[in-house]
Each structure stands twice: as C-alpha cells, then as structure tokens.
C-alpha cells in the first residue's frame, strides 16, 4: 500500500460511524457533514494535494464524533453549560480521535488524527484540551478550526440564534491571529466568495432538474 492510498472502504466506515452520530444527535451529524465538505474546500483553496484534501475531509467528518459519549443532558442542553458540564464537553476532541485510533494501522486514517484531536486549539494557546500555540497546532486542525467555527456560529441552537454570514466574517477577522491562524483566515475569506457561488449554482442545477423531471 502506498502512503497516499485511500482504502475503497473508507467512505463505508465514515457512513457507519456517522449513522451512529445521527441517531444520537442529528444536529451534530449534519454539522460534521458540512464541516467535512468545507474542510476539503479550504484545503483545496490552500493548495493541498488531492490526498491531503481527502484527509481533511475525513478529519472534518469525524471531528465531533466523540460527542456520542457525552450524556444527552449535556449535549442537548437547551442552555449554556455549567463549568463541570463544559469540562466534560471539552473531552470530545480526544474521544473523537479515540474512535478512529483503532484504524490507525491504515495511513489514511492515522493522518486524520491530528486534525480531529486538536480542532479546538487556538493559536494564542487558549484553546482546549492541550493549550497548544501557533504552529504547534497541526495545520489540519488550524484549517478545521476555521470552518468548524463558521458553521457553529451560523446555525441556530436552542440557546442562541445563528449569526449572519457578514457577522461571522467579521468575527473571523476580529479573532484572526488569536483564535485562528491569520493566513488561513485570509485564504478562507478570499475563497469563500466563490464557494457561495458554487452553492447557488448547485441549488439552481437541482431546481432545473426538478423542472425538467416535472415536464418529462
Ligand atoms: Fe468540536
């Protein structure tokens, strides 16, 4: 097996694990799907190769799967978490990585672990659970941190309204260099304009297909 082989069963494994997440918490499931997709896009915009893009996509898909180990009373709590609940919640990146570790004899899955394990670290060292700083945070984790936070801010939760994309972009700028890697934020803000066009084009294509089906 070459170092950059992607097993043909990799997607089946992802589907299987994510079905478990969906049964536990559909919101986390859809969040993981979106973050996987956005991680690949950002990796592509950063010039990473096809294999690295796939690693990023899978790391994004798996980044929150450890939340299945968090009690519903905390994970689904319709209010802000108490300090002891938050402490437990902060264990989820390590729990996500532990779920994938049994597959780490396969290089493709081993390569996903840094992005998963460190996705809540912040470049100023104030993240969790390891308080890593700057370049000590693996690149994959710095990439996921940006798209993960964007997604989390944009979607409405029981305890707060989702933010508009303009506000989210401003947050990224405000926390660039403290929470987020500056260079990655710059590339994201530059690239995302075209993603929105892709999103719109996707929708348009689907709508056209619907019309064509109806008129057939
Ligand atoms: Fe997370």
Tab-separated table of C-alpha atoms and ligand atoms in Angstrom:
chain	number	residue	atom	x	y	z
A	1	UNK	CA	0.000	0.000	0.000
A	2	UNK	CA	1.396	3.408	-0.990
A	3	UNK	CA	1.496	6.116	1.703
A	4	UNK	CA	-1.274	8.004	-0.024
A	5	UNK	CA	-3.654	5.132	-0.718
A	6	UNK	CA	-7.258	5.741	0.274
A	7	UNK	CA	-8.964	2.416	1.037
A	8	UNK	CA	-12.066	1.853	-1.106
A	9	UNK	CA	-13.978	1.045	2.113
A	10	UNK	CA	-13.124	4.388	3.767
A	11	UNK	CA	-16.459	6.010	2.868
A	12	UNK	CA	-18.382	2.993	4.176
A	13	UNK	CA	-16.598	3.330	7.523
A	14	UNK	CA	-17.450	7.042	7.595
A	15	UNK	CA	-21.103	6.301	6.792
A	16	UNK	CA	-21.289	3.679	9.503
A	17	UNK	CA	-19.755	5.889	12.205
A	18	UNK	CA	-21.815	8.901	11.168
A	19	UNK	CA	-25.072	6.917	11.258
A	20	UNK	CA	-24.361	6.339	14.944
A	21	UNK	CA	-23.850	10.095	15.398
A	22	UNK	CA	-27.116	10.818	13.534
A	23	UNK	CA	-29.083	8.551	15.871
A	24	UNK	CA	-27.584	10.283	18.894
A	25	UNK	CA	-27.850	13.878	17.665
A	26	UNK	CA	-28.918	14.833	14.112
A	27	UNK	CA	-27.558	18.374	14.558
A	28	UNK	CA	-24.028	17.059	15.201
A	29	UNK	CA	-24.382	14.687	12.233
A	30	UNK	CA	-25.271	17.466	9.768
A	31	UNK	CA	-22.622	19.736	11.305
A	32	UNK	CA	-19.955	17.031	10.744
A	33	UNK	CA	-21.093	16.579	7.117
A	34	UNK	CA	-20.861	20.327	6.432
A	35	UNK	CA	-17.507	20.680	8.182
A	36	UNK	CA	-16.118	17.716	6.207
A	37	UNK	CA	-17.136	19.318	2.938
A	38	UNK	CA	-15.891	22.792	3.893
A	39	UNK	CA	-12.583	21.386	5.190
A	40	UNK	CA	-11.923	19.799	1.804
A	41	UNK	CA	-12.735	23.047	0.019
A	42	UNK	CA	-10.475	25.114	2.251
A	43	UNK	CA	-7.671	22.549	1.894
A	44	UNK	CA	-8.072	22.801	-1.869
A	45	UNK	CA	-8.000	26.604	-1.737
A	46	UNK	CA	-4.782	26.358	0.286
A	47	UNK	CA	-3.174	24.311	-2.471
A	48	UNK	CA	-3.070	20.990	-0.618
A	49	UNK	CA	-2.999	17.947	-2.874
A	50	UNK	CA	-5.899	15.592	-3.568
A	51	UNK	CA	-4.847	13.106	-0.864
A	52	UNK	CA	-4.442	15.844	1.747
A	53	UNK	CA	-7.847	17.234	0.785
A	54	UNK	CA	-9.372	13.799	1.425
A	55	UNK	CA	-7.591	13.557	4.781
A	56	UNK	CA	-9.030	16.969	5.683
A	57	UNK	CA	-12.499	15.968	4.515
A	58	UNK	CA	-12.492	12.842	6.693
A	59	UNK	CA	-10.974	14.686	9.668
A	60	UNK	CA	-13.818	17.198	9.336
A	61	UNK	CA	-16.395	14.418	9.080
A	62	UNK	CA	-15.021	12.798	12.238
A	63	UNK	CA	-14.028	15.842	14.302
A	64	UNK	CA	-17.062	15.744	16.624
A	65	UNK	CA	-17.972	12.023	16.580
A	66	UNK	CA	-16.740	11.715	20.190
A	67	UNK	CA	-19.832	13.670	21.212
A	68	UNK	CA	-21.748	10.366	21.168
A	69	UNK	CA	-20.026	9.726	24.515
A	70	UNK	CA	-21.428	12.933	26.064
A	71	UNK	CA	-24.648	12.450	28.071
A	72	UNK	CA	-27.775	13.845	26.349
A	73	UNK	CA	-28.414	16.071	29.367
A	74	UNK	CA	-25.235	17.974	28.437
A	75	UNK	CA	-25.032	17.543	24.661
A	76	UNK	CA	-28.658	18.522	24.075
A	77	UNK	CA	-28.980	21.009	26.929
A	78	UNK	CA	-31.007	23.991	25.666
A	79	UNK	CA	-28.894	26.474	27.637
A	80	UNK	CA	-25.279	27.387	28.259
A	81	UNK	CA	-23.266	24.707	30.032
A	82	UNK	CA	-22.188	24.835	33.671
A	83	UNK	CA	-18.430	24.657	34.359
A	84	UNK	CA	-18.379	20.924	35.172
A	85	UNK	CA	-20.535	20.130	32.129
A	86	UNK	CA	-18.246	22.181	29.911
A	87	UNK	CA	-15.228	20.289	31.296
A	88	UNK	CA	-16.780	17.026	30.108
A	89	UNK	CA	-17.717	18.562	26.745
A	90	UNK	CA	-14.093	19.642	26.271
A	91	UNK	CA	-13.042	15.985	26.227
A	92	UNK	CA	-14.841	15.382	22.912
A	93	UNK	CA	-11.876	16.013	20.530
A	94	UNK	CA	-9.884	13.301	22.309
A	95	UNK	CA	-12.919	11.000	22.341
A	96	UNK	CA	-13.365	11.556	18.586
A	97	UNK	CA	-9.711	10.683	17.978
A	98	UNK	CA	-10.027	7.570	20.180
A	99	UNK	CA	-12.843	6.341	17.947
A	100	UNK	CA	-10.584	6.490	14.870
A	101	UNK	CA	-7.381	5.260	16.598
A	102	UNK	CA	-8.214	1.544	16.087
A	103	UNK	CA	-7.942	2.268	12.329
A	104	UNK	CA	-4.567	3.979	12.638
A	105	UNK	CA	-2.715	0.985	11.162
A	106	UNK	CA	-4.111	2.397	7.890
A	107	UNK	CA	-2.056	5.529	6.972
A	108	UNK	CA	-5.125	7.366	5.609
A	109	UNK	CA	-6.888	7.146	8.972
A	110	UNK	CA	-3.732	7.778	11.013
A	111	UNK	CA	-3.273	11.019	9.057
A	112	UNK	CA	-6.707	12.198	10.210
A	113	UNK	CA	-5.916	12.065	13.922
A	114	UNK	CA	-4.142	15.469	14.330
A	115	UNK	CA	-6.999	17.381	12.662
A	116	UNK	CA	-9.533	15.617	14.853
A	117	UNK	CA	-7.654	15.716	18.159
A	118	UNK	CA	-6.593	19.372	18.023
A	119	UNK	CA	-9.547	21.094	16.303
A	120	UNK	CA	-10.397	23.185	19.391
A	121	UNK	CA	-6.884	24.532	19.949
A	122	UNK	CA	-6.400	28.286	19.377
A	123	UNK	CA	-3.234	29.897	18.050
A	124	UNK	CA	-2.837	32.056	21.192
A	125	UNK	CA	-2.801	28.912	23.354
A	126	UNK	CA	-6.222	29.497	24.927
A	127	UNK	CA	-7.898	26.521	23.252
A	128	UNK	CA	-8.528	23.023	24.564
A	129	UNK	CA	-7.711	20.382	25.621
A	130	UNK	CA	-3.913	20.831	25.228
A	131	UNK	CA	-3.440	24.642	25.062
A	132	UNK	CA	-1.187	24.282	22.022
A	133	UNK	CA	0.052	27.518	20.406
A	134	UNK	CA	0.668	28.711	16.842
A	135	UNK	CA	2.432	26.260	14.549
A	136	UNK	CA	2.453	23.631	17.308
A	137	UNK	CA	-1.169	23.105	16.326
A	138	UNK	CA	-1.149	20.794	13.292
A	139	UNK	CA	-2.142	22.533	10.035
A	140	UNK	CA	-5.186	20.276	9.563
A	141	UNK	CA	-6.527	21.306	12.974
A	142	UNK	CA	-5.982	25.011	12.216
A	143	UNK	CA	-7.957	24.562	8.974
A	144	UNK	CA	-10.830	22.700	10.643
A	145	UNK	CA	-10.956	25.283	13.459
A	146	UNK	CA	-11.926	27.971	10.925
A	147	UNK	CA	-14.673	26.081	9.064
A	148	UNK	CA	-15.958	24.467	12.279
A	149	UNK	CA	-16.382	27.832	13.995
A	150	UNK	CA	-18.038	29.392	10.943
A	151	UNK	CA	-20.560	26.555	10.831
A	152	UNK	CA	-21.190	26.640	14.585
A	153	UNK	CA	-21.808	30.403	14.524
A	154	UNK	CA	-24.152	30.317	11.530
A	155	UNK	CA	-26.565	27.671	12.723
A	156	UNK	CA	-29.260	28.405	15.292
A	157	UNK	CA	-29.069	26.428	18.547
A	158	UNK	CA	-31.784	26.182	21.195
A	159	UNK	CA	-29.948	28.751	23.324
A	160	UNK	CA	-28.950	31.246	20.622
A	161	UNK	CA	-29.800	32.478	17.144
A	162	UNK	CA	-27.459	31.761	14.247
A	163	UNK	CA	-25.420	34.742	13.052
A	164	UNK	CA	-25.476	36.208	9.559
A	165	UNK	CA	-22.508	35.416	7.341
A	166	UNK	CA	-21.418	39.070	7.408
A	167	UNK	CA	-21.207	38.978	11.210
A	168	UNK	CA	-19.376	35.625	11.072
A	169	UNK	CA	-16.796	37.020	8.652
A	170	UNK	CA	-16.232	39.972	10.966
A	171	UNK	CA	-15.734	37.562	13.911
A	172	UNK	CA	-13.114	35.691	11.877
A	173	UNK	CA	-11.277	38.948	11.215
A	174	UNK	CA	-11.557	40.036	14.859
A	175	UNK	CA	-10.117	36.763	16.151
A	176	UNK	CA	-7.571	36.262	13.372
A	177	UNK	CA	-4.160	35.792	14.990
A	178	UNK	CA	-5.600	34.972	18.438
A	179	UNK	CA	-8.173	32.245	17.935
A	180	UNK	CA	-7.434	31.480	14.292
A	181	UNK	CA	-4.382	31.243	12.063
A	182	UNK	CA	-4.146	34.577	10.224
A	183	UNK	CA	-3.024	33.149	6.884
A	184	UNK	CA	-5.797	30.545	6.888
A	185	UNK	CA	-8.463	33.163	7.674
A	186	UNK	CA	-7.197	35.303	4.786
A	187	UNK	CA	-7.346	32.379	2.353
A	188	UNK	CA	-10.791	31.403	3.656
A	189	UNK	CA	-12.235	34.918	3.242
A	190	UNK	CA	-10.809	35.111	-0.237
A	191	UNK	CA	-12.038	31.674	-1.319
A	192	UNK	CA	-15.467	31.608	0.316
A	193	UNK	CA	-16.900	34.145	-2.135
A	194	UNK	CA	-16.600	31.530	-4.852
A	195	UNK	CA	-17.983	28.740	-2.663
A	196	UNK	CA	-21.182	30.704	-2.211
A	197	UNK	CA	-21.449	30.871	-5.973
A	198	UNK	CA	-20.948	27.111	-6.141
A	199	UNK	CA	-23.655	26.665	-3.512
A	200	UNK	CA	-26.011	28.859	-5.546
A	201	UNK	CA	-25.119	27.004	-8.753
A	202	UNK	CA	-25.813	23.664	-7.035
A	203	UNK	CA	-29.237	24.843	-5.945
A	204	UNK	CA	-30.023	26.203	-9.385
A	205	UNK	CA	-28.979	22.941	-11.024
A	206	UNK	CA	-31.206	20.947	-8.664
A	207	UNK	CA	-34.129	23.288	-9.312
A	208	UNK	CA	-33.663	22.951	-13.080
A	209	UNK	CA	-33.541	19.155	-12.787
A	210	UNK	CA	-36.807	19.219	-10.809
A	211	UNK	CA	-38.479	21.303	-13.531
A	212	UNK	CA	-37.173	19.000	-16.242
A	213	UNK	CA	-38.452	15.943	-14.352
A	214	UNK	CA	-41.914	17.515	-13.981
A	215	UNK	CA	-42.143	18.405	-17.643
A	216	UNK	CA	-40.911	14.983	-18.847
B	1	LIG	FE1	-15.746	20.124	18.274
